[in-house]
Amino acid sequence: MTHTCPPTREDALLRLKNFVPRAGGAYAKSRNFDLGPDDRGNVSVLSPYLRHRLISEDEVVRAVLSKHRISAADKFIQEICWRTYWKGWLEQRPAVWSQYLSELARDREAMAGNAHYQSAINGQTGITAFDHWVKELNQTGYLHNHARMWFASIWIFTIKLPWTLGADFFYRNLLDGDPASNTLSWRWVAGLHTRGKHYVARAENIRTYTEGRFDATGDLNETPDPLEGPEAPPAGRLKAPMSVPPGEPVVLLVNEDDLTPERWPIASEHVKGVVLLPADTSYPGLAEHVLSFRSGAIADAAARAQRVVGCPVLALAAPASEDAIALCRAHGVERLVTAQVPVGPSRDTYDAFVGQLAGSGIAAMEVRRDWDSAFWPYARAGFFKVKERIPETLERIGLM
Ligand SMILES: Cc1cc2nc3c(=O)[nH]c(=O)nc-3n(C[C@H](O)[C@H](O)[C@H](O)COP(=O)(O)OP(=O)(O)OC[C@H]3O[C@@H](n4cnc5c(N)ncnc54)[C@H](O)[C@@H]3O)c2cc1C
């Protein structure tokens, strides 16, 4: 078990190519089985790449639909759309992220030195499956979806630790650690997303879907009540999507949540430079393998920008704007264009950067990808509203 995800778009494309033949009925039948870290053939392991958009949802779905009918690949496409749903839901309720951060700070303080917490994060609870997943997460930066569900449920309902500390443990160690998918999935397991509906890990289910690798009989609380918490705030309005100004010279500003600058519909003669914001280091305690995946992914985006866009590329070591302003001025550019920066630490990095542009005569503009513009408006309540619109939305954005 080692970290086996090179942080490159090339690797993402290769993984996609190898996975596509299995994205139809085979995925639907086998995806719930966690066969262990050496046997991940039933799932795509694309999440670290999708997380940073080294590859994007539309590319994955296009490739899958080139080999399968939508009726065969519907399960896989729905899973891709779960990611989109969580992103869109959080975008319309940013307060849920800030509430998570403040609850986390409070819980961290209250639980510092707590023996149960320490034994959980060190994989020494005595629950064999759980302790195995802690090691697997540390060693690979990945867990199967079903293992994530079991893990979160055991953390919350059997070990009875605060859900925020579990979400934090995942976020710091997963290569795909994502403010939306992670925080909201933990809330969902706890029964805080769909209030009163929680996910209960059962020994029999773990035994079946790990093909007998783990027997947790007698170890789990299988009759817990859901957690109680305040109602999520109502969904706010999405900012109106902006589009890239046609014909205007721009500098692309790349943030770590969208690392494919070459996929913007801007003619290369109008792109005068590319500026890459640094990976977030403000979230405390990110694992070494996570930091190195993220900085590697940014370096890969810089190399591609150089090769594909063919213009000056500036990778910033800190979100300081002087060099970016100088680059814009040198090329007569008044606008930095970036992919919409989602709620989470990247948003803070971006806002700090934009704050420093004040008075420079240079403005930054966020542009939403078509995929997000098409799906996010449906991500206001439950997932069903997104799911029922998948075929017509894919058609509308030209994927079917
Ligand atoms: C408690 C918990 C925490 C999670 N934290 C994260 C996280 O931080 N980042 C993250 O990307 N996913 C998270 N997930 C969702 C899911 O577990 C992973 O996306 C998935 O396991 C990634 O493996 P894969 O790429 O092999 O998935 P596949 O089964 O091959 O699915 C393809 C893609 O669809 C998306 N996807 C699949 N299932 C889900 C799902 N349930 N929710 C959202 N997107 C999904 C992912 O982008 C994934 O790469 C979490 C789930 C749970 C229950």
PDB file of C-alpha atoms in Angstrom, residues 75 78-79 81-86 89 188 193-194 197 375-393:
ATOM      1  CA  LYS A  75     -24.919   4.593 -12.040  1.00  0.00           C
ATOM      2  CA  GLN A  78     -24.885   9.612 -11.090  1.00  0.00           C
ATOM      3  CA  GLU A  79     -21.837   9.181  -8.856  1.00  0.00           C
ATOM      4  CA  CYS A  81     -23.034  14.040 -10.281  1.00  0.00           C
ATOM      5  CA  TRP A  82     -22.930  13.464  -6.521  1.00  0.00           C
ATOM      6  CA  ARG A  83     -19.680  15.400  -6.550  1.00  0.00           C
ATOM      7  CA  THR A  84     -21.355  18.164  -8.575  1.00  0.00           C
ATOM      8  CA  TYR A  85     -24.347  18.146  -6.219  1.00  0.00           C
ATOM      9  CA  TRP A  86     -22.202  18.621  -3.110  1.00  0.00           C
ATOM     10  CA  TRP A  89     -25.095  22.760  -2.577  1.00  0.00           C
ATOM     11  CA  TRP A 188     -25.049  13.120   5.678  1.00  0.00           C
ATOM     12  CA  HIS A 193     -27.935  16.709   5.897  1.00  0.00           C
ATOM     13  CA  THR A 194     -31.222  14.897   5.402  1.00  0.00           C
ATOM     14  CA  LYS A 197     -31.709  10.088   8.185  1.00  0.00           C
ATOM     15  CA  PHE A 375     -26.085  21.507 -12.790  1.00  0.00           C
ATOM     16  CA  TRP A 376     -25.597  23.781  -9.785  1.00  0.00           C
ATOM     17  CA  PRO A 377     -28.989  25.520 -10.013  1.00  0.00           C
ATOM     18  CA  TYR A 378     -30.604  22.102  -9.266  1.00  0.00           C
ATOM     19  CA  ALA A 379     -28.396  21.483  -6.212  1.00  0.00           C
ATOM     20  CA  ARG A 380     -30.537  23.459  -3.787  1.00  0.00           C
ATOM     21  CA  ALA A 381     -32.279  20.684  -1.841  1.00  0.00           C
ATOM     22  CA  GLY A 382     -31.861  16.883  -2.131  1.00  0.00           C
ATOM     23  CA  PHE A 383     -29.775  14.977  -4.716  1.00  0.00           C
ATOM     24  CA  PHE A 384     -32.914  13.730  -6.462  1.00  0.00           C
ATOM     25  CA  LYS A 385     -33.443  17.113  -8.141  1.00  0.00           C
ATOM     26  CA  VAL A 386     -30.024  16.799  -9.788  1.00  0.00           C
ATOM     27  CA  LYS A 387     -30.430  13.114 -10.598  1.00  0.00           C
ATOM     28  CA  GLU A 388     -33.737  13.543 -12.428  1.00  0.00           C
ATOM     29  CA  ARG A 389     -32.211  16.256 -14.640  1.00  0.00           C
ATOM     30  CA  ILE A 390     -29.097  14.339 -15.679  1.00  0.00           C
ATOM     31  CA  PRO A 391     -30.153  13.180 -19.184  1.00  0.00           C
ATOM     32  CA  GLU A 392     -31.656  16.516 -20.279  1.00  0.00           C
ATOM     33  CA  THR A 393     -28.713  18.464 -18.812  1.00  0.00           C
TER      34      THR A 393
END
